[in-house]
Amino acid sequence: MTEPHWADEPQPMSVTPIDPPEHATPTYTDMLKAGIVTGVSAGLACLLIWAVARLAGVSFDVQAPGRDVLSPVPWYVVALVPLLAALLGVVVAGLFLGVRRGSIYVRGGGFVVAVVSLVSPLAQPVEVSWATRLVLASMHLVTYLIVVPQVARVVADSDPARRVRHTPAERA
């Protein structure tokens, strides 16, 4: 079996298997949809982690920033914070729509934010168990792993270098 003549031609690189056509450039609305879907997904994943940890006997009493007393982390905070983080990330990542190699900036910025966010759970006072700290840190990492790659993919699909230009006849 012989390969088609176009198999030898260099193909443009794309995050998705097929380069998106020029008229399908992701918009800020697409970014918002990605943020909502990934934020809800991350929130549900964190809520599942929280529930399993609670069943295992992990206490979620932590010291909130600016407070001196320990208070429990309620379930709704565990579910809502990833969604809010995703939406905030989308607002910032939206600045890189249409920017050449913008997804690299989104991935790098998301990584930095994820590492900085680990300070809060890991720097808790001695009264907070290490099990609590590690479970909370794992929730931060899960949120990062769910949200950042998908948002970066949407930004990458808006990269001008990855656009495929079609003539009007080819679109029909």
Coordinates of C-alpha atoms in Angstrom, one line a residue:
M1 CA 0.0 0.0 0.0
T2 CA 1.4 3.4 -1.0
E3 CA 1.1 6.5 1.0
P4 CA -0.8 9.5 -0.4
H5 CA 1.4 12.2 -2.0
W6 CA 0.6 14.6 0.9
A7 CA 1.9 12.3 3.5
D8 CA 5.5 13.5 2.8
E9 CA 4.6 17.2 3.2
P10 CA 5.4 18.8 6.5
Q11 CA 2.2 19.2 8.6
P12 CA 1.6 22.2 10.9
M13 CA 1.6 21.3 14.6
S14 CA -1.6 21.7 16.5
V15 CA -2.8 20.9 20.0
T16 CA -5.9 19.2 18.5
P17 CA -5.4 16.4 15.9
I18 CA -6.7 18.7 13.1
D19 CA -5.7 22.3 12.9
P20 CA -8.8 24.5 13.4
P21 CA -9.8 26.6 10.4
E22 CA -9.2 30.3 10.6
H23 CA -13.0 31.0 11.0
A24 CA -13.1 28.8 14.1
T25 CA -10.7 30.8 16.3
P26 CA -11.7 30.3 19.9
T27 CA -13.4 33.4 21.5
Y28 CA -13.6 34.6 25.1
T29 CA -17.0 32.8 25.3
D30 CA -15.2 29.5 24.5
M31 CA -12.7 30.3 27.2
L32 CA -15.5 30.9 29.7
K33 CA -17.2 27.6 28.8
A34 CA -13.9 25.8 29.3
G35 CA -13.5 27.5 32.6
I36 CA -17.0 26.6 33.8
V37 CA -16.7 23.0 32.7
T38 CA -13.2 22.4 34.1
G39 CA -14.0 24.4 37.3
V40 CA -17.1 22.3 38.0
S41 CA -15.2 19.1 37.2
A42 CA -12.4 20.1 39.5
G43 CA -14.9 21.1 42.2
L44 CA -16.6 17.7 42.0
A45 CA -13.2 15.9 42.1
C46 CA -12.2 17.9 45.1
L47 CA -15.5 17.2 46.8
L48 CA -14.9 13.5 46.2
I49 CA -11.5 13.7 47.7
W50 CA -12.9 15.6 50.7
A51 CA -15.6 13.0 51.2
V52 CA -13.2 10.1 51.1
A53 CA -10.8 11.9 53.5
R54 CA -13.7 12.7 55.9
L55 CA -14.7 9.0 55.9
A56 CA -11.1 8.1 56.6
G57 CA -11.2 10.4 59.6
V58 CA -9.2 13.4 58.3
S59 CA -10.1 16.5 60.2
F60 CA -10.5 19.6 58.1
D61 CA -9.9 22.2 60.8
V62 CA -7.5 24.8 59.4
Q63 CA -6.4 28.2 60.2
A64 CA -7.8 30.7 57.7
P65 CA -5.5 33.5 56.6
G66 CA -5.7 36.4 59.1
R67 CA -7.3 34.3 61.9
D68 CA -5.9 32.8 65.0
V69 CA -8.4 30.0 65.5
L70 CA -8.9 26.8 63.7
S71 CA -12.2 26.4 61.8
P72 CA -13.6 23.5 59.7
V73 CA -13.5 23.7 55.9
P74 CA -17.2 23.2 54.8
W75 CA -18.0 21.0 51.8
Y76 CA -19.4 23.9 49.8
V77 CA -16.1 25.8 50.0
V78 CA -14.3 22.7 48.7
A79 CA -16.7 22.6 45.7
L80 CA -16.8 26.3 44.9
V81 CA -13.1 27.4 45.3
P82 CA -12.0 25.3 42.2
L83 CA -14.8 26.9 40.1
L84 CA -13.8 30.4 41.3
A85 CA -10.1 29.6 40.6
A86 CA -10.9 28.4 37.1
L87 CA -13.0 31.4 36.3
L88 CA -10.3 33.7 37.6
G89 CA -7.7 31.8 35.5
V90 CA -9.9 32.2 32.4
V91 CA -10.0 35.9 32.9
V92 CA -6.2 36.0 33.0
A93 CA -5.8 33.4 30.2
G94 CA -8.2 35.3 28.0
L95 CA -5.5 38.0 27.7
F96 CA -3.5 35.4 25.7
L97 CA -6.1 34.6 23.1
G98 CA -4.6 35.1 19.7
V99 CA -1.1 35.6 21.1
R100 CA 1.7 33.6 19.5
R101 CA 2.6 30.7 21.8
G102 CA 0.1 32.0 24.4
S103 CA -0.6 28.6 25.8
I104 CA 3.0 28.4 27.1
Y105 CA 2.4 31.5 29.1
V106 CA -0.9 30.1 30.4
R107 CA 0.7 26.8 31.4
G108 CA 3.7 28.6 33.0
G109 CA 1.5 31.0 34.9
G110 CA -0.9 28.2 36.0
F111 CA 2.1 26.3 37.3
V112 CA 3.4 29.2 39.3
V113 CA -0.1 29.9 40.7
A114 CA -0.4 26.2 41.7
V115 CA 2.9 26.2 43.4
V116 CA 2.2 29.4 45.3
S117 CA -1.3 28.1 46.3
L118 CA 0.4 25.1 48.0
V119 CA 1.8 27.5 50.7
S120 CA -1.6 27.9 52.3
P121 CA -2.2 24.2 53.1
L122 CA 1.4 23.2 53.8
A123 CA 2.2 26.2 56.0
Q124 CA -0.6 25.5 58.5
P125 CA 0.2 25.7 62.3
V126 CA 1.3 22.6 64.2
E127 CA -2.2 21.9 65.4
V128 CA -3.3 21.0 61.9
S129 CA -2.5 17.4 61.0
W130 CA -0.2 16.5 58.1
A131 CA -3.1 14.4 56.7
T132 CA -5.2 17.5 56.5
R133 CA -2.4 19.5 54.9
L134 CA -1.6 16.8 52.3
V135 CA -5.3 16.2 51.4
L136 CA -5.8 20.0 50.9
A137 CA -2.6 20.2 48.8
S138 CA -3.8 17.3 46.7
M139 CA -7.0 19.3 46.0
H140 CA -4.9 22.2 44.8
L141 CA -3.0 19.9 42.5
V142 CA -6.1 18.2 41.2
T143 CA -7.6 21.6 40.3
Y144 CA -4.4 22.6 38.5
L145 CA -4.3 19.3 36.6
I146 CA -7.9 19.6 35.4
V147 CA -8.2 23.3 34.7
V148 CA -4.9 24.6 33.3
P149 CA -4.3 22.1 30.5
Q150 CA -7.8 22.5 29.1
V151 CA -7.7 26.3 29.2
A152 CA -4.2 26.3 27.7
R153 CA -5.5 24.1 24.9
V154 CA -8.2 26.6 24.0
V155 CA -5.6 29.4 24.0
A156 CA -3.3 27.3 21.9
D157 CA -6.1 26.8 19.3
S158 CA -6.2 30.6 19.0
D159 CA -2.4 30.8 18.2
P160 CA -2.0 32.6 14.8
A161 CA 0.8 30.3 13.9
R162 CA -1.5 27.3 14.1
R163 CA -4.3 28.6 11.9
V164 CA -5.3 26.8 8.7
R165 CA -6.4 29.1 6.0
H166 CA -9.2 27.8 3.8
T167 CA -10.6 29.5 0.7
P168 CA -14.3 30.1 0.7
A169 CA -14.7 27.2 -1.8
E170 CA -13.0 24.8 0.6
R171 CA -15.3 25.8 3.5
A172 CA -18.4 24.9 1.6

